[in-house]
Amino acid sequence: MSGPAIRFEDVHKWYGRVHVLRGISLDVASGERVVLCGPSGSGKSTLLRCINRLETHEKGRIVVDGMALSDEPRALKAIRREVGMVFQSFNLFPHLSVLENCTLAPIRVRGLGRAEAEARAMEYLARVRIPEQAGKYPAQLSGGQQQRVAIARALCMQPKIMLFDEPTSALDPEMVREVLDVMVELAESGMTMLAVTHEMGFARQVADRVVFMDQGEIVESGPPGEIFSAPRSPRLKSFLSQILHQH
Amino acid sequence: MRSSLPVRIFSAAVTLALALILLDGLWHFFSWAIVHAVWSVPRGADGAPDTDLCRAAIGRGACWAVIGEKFRFILFGFYPHALQWRPAIVVALFVLLFALSLNPRFWRPALVAVWLAVLALVAVLMWGGVFGLDFVAADQWGGLPITLILATFGLALSFPLAILVALGRRASGLPMIRWLAVAYVELIRGVPLISLLFMASVMLPLFLPEGIDINKLLRAQLAFILFAGAYLAEVVRAGLQALPRGQQEAAAALGLSYWQATRLVILPQALRHVIPMLVNTFIGFFKDTSLVLIIGIFDLMTTGRTATLEPRWQGFGNEVYLLLAAIYFAFCFTMARISRLLERRLNEPHLPIEEPA
């Protein structure tokens, strides 16, 4: 595929009269790992959710995997097939077992046979290191395990792009590591990744680029080393001092 | 914590007193229903039953003879006597169908086909006119089959309607559909069932083109479906609203279409949340079918009342009503059991456990 994996061209969004995205332009190359950070309310999650149209943008253009986002159902479905997403609150399907969570979409959307889907699910569950939990239900797992299942569920669709929306924010501190480890491994496998996270250690370790957003705008972006050690804008400086103060 | 001695003596006394009152009541009932009951009456010279024995026992003993004499009328109304095996089979079919649906082993898509087949068979048996069965017009039907038909067809058809309406009410981006769903629910809920039945039986024919005549039972059935649909829709909506938004989003993010997400992710969870409320509505609705008496349809309640209108049997309503109560209770209690079973069955594996393994 030529061209970027994701391209934002002057994207705007309003919630009623609140202007939450103000002219975002950003390219994410295939295989690139980008971390989005910024204070809460800066629009970073909204931006992420625009990529698979969980949110609609009102102005501008978003191109994903060469396809422009629109309400046209077939194009939307094609894009969602190629974009996996991991949510802050896991959003596993509680009425389905771990294995069924992982096979539902491959069977219904990709058209895989049950046996093939299950084999694939077991492969990814092994990759996130919980194959032994396949028969359990989400409520029987810890938060960290649930989030790893959620990652496996997204990977089972074999997407080209993975989106992470604050994947560790709802976790108890001792479970953050196990989820980050899986994400690092995934990053090292060459997956195109876009993650909203406050885990600066993760950003330093795997990100090719850190994008700092505030009040609906991209304020600064660059390699993690530059962003963290030589922030230019006062907004980023104050954000970093707050973040580092916490940790 | 141990209670003090006076408190314990007091509670023992209350328990004893209540037990005595209860026993006394039970004894009176037992004496009336069994000991002094009249089980059958002799026939007079003209072959008609002679109810003097029962009259003599009024106040002391029950007259179960009225049940023996009238049970076929109570159960089947004015359905031709010689053909009453047909509604009898219909009742048996319904009971079988409910029993089948009770068993979790049969909860698979094929059960829907079985339901459809049984409903078709019921129509054939009741109406006849095919396969050499004599035709019996719907205005001759009566009794238990009417109650079961109204309730079963009513629920089987109003439930899908309710789901569509509940979904329509939440359809963002389709204001017309949403508006229609809201208007439907509010209009139907704002009107008593009795007036709906009147409208269906009196006014609906006025709006139909000339020459088209839908029979009264079908019109009542329609009114019931619309009525139950509105109430069930609100129950289903409550279930949908209880679901976190993230479920829909996760399904969408995986590429599932709206209908796939609804069928595979949203409804299975939403409906399971509201099983007690659904069954509650079902039970209320089952009993509401007795309101068709006001438009002259002979359901179980009406045939029971009518049975004791005959001068000879007047005054023996208690016995008949007890029978009716027993029948209604049997069905409603069964529904309540199904509800409990479903709840236990569906919720068990999802209960959070203390220790994540």
Tab-separated table of C-alpha atoms in Angstrom, chain A residues 74-218:
chain	number	residue	atom	x	y	z
A	74	ARG	CA	-19.766	-0.887	2.727
A	75	ALA	CA	-16.747	1.396	2.910
A	76	LEU	CA	-17.240	1.808	6.639
A	77	LYS	CA	-17.372	-1.933	7.125
A	78	ALA	CA	-14.246	-2.386	5.010
A	79	ILE	CA	-12.407	0.140	7.160
A	80	ARG	CA	-13.593	-1.352	10.443
A	81	ARG	CA	-12.426	-4.770	9.284
A	82	GLU	CA	-8.897	-3.397	9.014
A	83	VAL	CA	-8.912	-1.308	12.181
A	84	GLY	CA	-8.848	-3.036	15.561
A	85	MET	CA	-9.697	-1.130	18.698
A	86	VAL	CA	-8.990	-1.621	22.392
A	87	PHE	CA	-11.078	0.370	24.850
A	88	GLN	CA	-10.381	1.779	28.269
A	89	SER	CA	-13.232	-0.275	29.763
A	90	PHE	CA	-12.380	-3.482	27.814
A	91	ASN	CA	-15.952	-3.838	26.488
A	92	LEU	CA	-15.764	-7.597	26.272
A	93	PHE	CA	-19.103	-9.273	25.588
A	94	PRO	CA	-20.068	-10.641	29.016
A	95	HIS	CA	-22.544	-13.207	27.675
A	96	LEU	CA	-19.904	-14.909	25.536
A	97	SER	CA	-16.918	-16.950	26.634
A	98	VAL	CA	-13.414	-15.662	26.008
A	99	LEU	CA	-13.135	-17.912	22.971
A	100	GLU	CA	-16.521	-16.793	21.616
A	101	ASN	CA	-15.528	-13.159	22.132
A	102	CYS	CA	-12.551	-13.832	19.907
A	103	THR	CA	-14.333	-15.834	17.207
A	104	LEU	CA	-17.536	-13.771	16.848
A	105	ALA	CA	-16.264	-11.170	14.412
A	106	PRO	CA	-13.906	-13.425	12.413
A	107	ILE	CA	-16.855	-15.773	11.772
A	108	ARG	CA	-19.532	-13.134	11.173
A	109	VAL	CA	-17.479	-10.446	9.457
A	110	ARG	CA	-14.529	-12.257	7.875
A	111	GLY	CA	-16.579	-15.338	7.053
A	112	LEU	CA	-14.162	-17.795	8.649
A	113	GLY	CA	-15.261	-21.319	9.496
A	114	ARG	CA	-15.683	-22.086	13.176
A	115	ALA	CA	-12.686	-24.399	13.408
A	116	GLU	CA	-10.401	-21.961	11.659
A	117	ALA	CA	-11.632	-19.054	13.785
A	118	GLU	CA	-11.072	-21.027	16.958
A	119	ALA	CA	-7.588	-22.026	15.929
A	120	ARG	CA	-6.781	-18.415	15.194
A	121	ALA	CA	-8.313	-17.279	18.494
A	122	MET	CA	-6.203	-19.779	20.426
A	123	GLU	CA	-3.111	-18.545	18.604
A	124	TYR	CA	-3.732	-14.932	19.655
A	125	LEU	CA	-4.819	-15.896	23.160
A	126	ALA	CA	-1.476	-17.654	23.442
A	127	ARG	CA	0.251	-14.508	22.232
A	128	VAL	CA	-1.368	-12.463	24.996
A	129	ARG	CA	-0.480	-15.339	27.326
A	130	ILE	CA	-3.896	-16.507	28.487
A	131	PRO	CA	-4.801	-19.504	26.305
A	132	GLU	CA	-5.903	-21.391	29.419
A	133	GLN	CA	-8.736	-18.907	30.000
A	134	ALA	CA	-10.469	-19.581	26.670
A	135	GLY	CA	-13.456	-21.336	28.221
A	136	LYS	CA	-14.095	-18.728	30.900
A	137	TYR	CA	-16.435	-15.775	30.875
A	138	PRO	CA	-15.117	-12.205	31.089
A	139	ALA	CA	-16.506	-11.652	34.588
A	140	GLN	CA	-14.317	-14.508	35.806
A	141	LEU	CA	-11.117	-12.729	34.747
A	142	SER	CA	-9.077	-9.960	36.329
A	143	GLY	CA	-8.960	-6.543	34.677
A	144	GLY	CA	-5.547	-7.165	33.185
A	145	GLN	CA	-6.659	-10.505	31.787
A	146	GLN	CA	-9.808	-8.944	30.348
A	147	GLN	CA	-7.824	-6.263	28.611
A	148	ARG	CA	-5.476	-8.856	27.157
A	149	VAL	CA	-8.495	-10.791	25.871
A	150	ALA	CA	-9.756	-7.550	24.345
A	151	ILE	CA	-6.434	-7.140	22.543
A	152	ALA	CA	-6.588	-10.743	21.325
A	153	ARG	CA	-10.175	-10.214	20.187
A	154	ALA	CA	-9.127	-7.224	18.079
A	155	LEU	CA	-6.098	-9.071	16.691
A	156	CYS	CA	-8.225	-12.047	15.635
A	157	MET	CA	-9.607	-9.859	12.861
A	158	GLN	CA	-5.992	-9.494	11.681
A	159	PRO	CA	-6.329	-5.753	11.276
A	160	LYS	CA	-3.719	-3.559	9.619
A	161	ILE	CA	-4.099	-0.836	12.230
A	162	MET	CA	-4.605	-1.069	15.990
A	163	LEU	CA	-6.111	1.730	18.057
A	164	PHE	CA	-5.676	1.849	21.830
A	165	ASP	CA	-7.911	4.214	23.777
A	166	GLU	CA	-6.328	4.576	27.237
A	167	PRO	CA	-5.965	0.796	27.528
A	168	THR	CA	-4.440	0.836	31.003
A	169	SER	CA	-6.370	3.670	32.665
A	170	ALA	CA	-9.031	1.426	34.185
A	171	LEU	CA	-6.554	-1.124	35.500
A	172	ASP	CA	-5.210	-1.628	38.974
A	173	PRO	CA	-1.527	-0.583	39.033
A	174	GLU	CA	-0.223	-4.128	39.370
A	175	MET	CA	-1.988	-5.135	36.138
A	176	VAL	CA	-0.750	-2.297	33.969
A	177	ARG	CA	2.544	-4.035	33.271
A	178	GLU	CA	1.054	-7.230	31.821
A	179	VAL	CA	-1.020	-5.234	29.342
A	180	LEU	CA	1.855	-2.937	28.386
A	181	ASP	CA	4.094	-5.955	27.796
A	182	VAL	CA	1.613	-7.318	25.294
A	183	MET	CA	1.410	-3.917	23.604
A	184	VAL	CA	5.185	-3.620	23.400
A	185	GLU	CA	5.398	-7.035	21.821
A	186	LEU	CA	2.745	-6.066	19.319
A	187	ALA	CA	4.592	-2.844	18.517
A	188	GLU	CA	7.771	-4.781	17.891
A	189	SER	CA	5.957	-7.045	15.438
A	190	GLY	CA	5.528	-4.072	13.103
A	191	MET	CA	1.835	-3.330	13.626
A	192	THR	CA	0.635	0.174	12.814
A	193	MET	CA	-0.425	1.485	16.201
A	194	LEU	CA	-2.110	4.602	17.447
A	195	ALA	CA	-2.422	4.774	21.212
A	196	VAL	CA	-3.933	7.303	23.554
A	197	THR	CA	-2.102	6.758	26.811
A	198	HIS	CA	-0.473	8.462	29.717
A	199	GLU	CA	2.119	5.709	30.031
A	200	MET	CA	5.145	7.759	29.140
A	201	GLY	CA	7.446	4.828	29.697
A	202	PHE	CA	5.591	2.948	26.982
A	203	ALA	CA	5.804	5.983	24.706
A	204	ARG	CA	9.556	6.253	25.247
A	205	GLN	CA	10.042	2.544	24.657
A	206	VAL	CA	8.082	1.952	21.459
A	207	ALA	CA	6.711	5.179	19.956
A	208	ASP	CA	8.167	6.485	16.716
A	209	ARG	CA	6.342	9.702	17.349
A	210	VAL	CA	4.515	11.351	20.219
A	211	VAL	CA	1.708	13.733	19.360
A	212	PHE	CA	0.716	16.211	22.031
A	213	MET	CA	-2.806	17.610	21.818
A	214	ASP	CA	-4.468	20.355	23.774
A	215	GLN	CA	-7.879	21.985	23.316
A	216	GLY	CA	-8.598	20.154	20.093
A	217	GLU	CA	-5.336	21.017	18.389
A	218	ILE	CA	-2.046	19.279	17.791
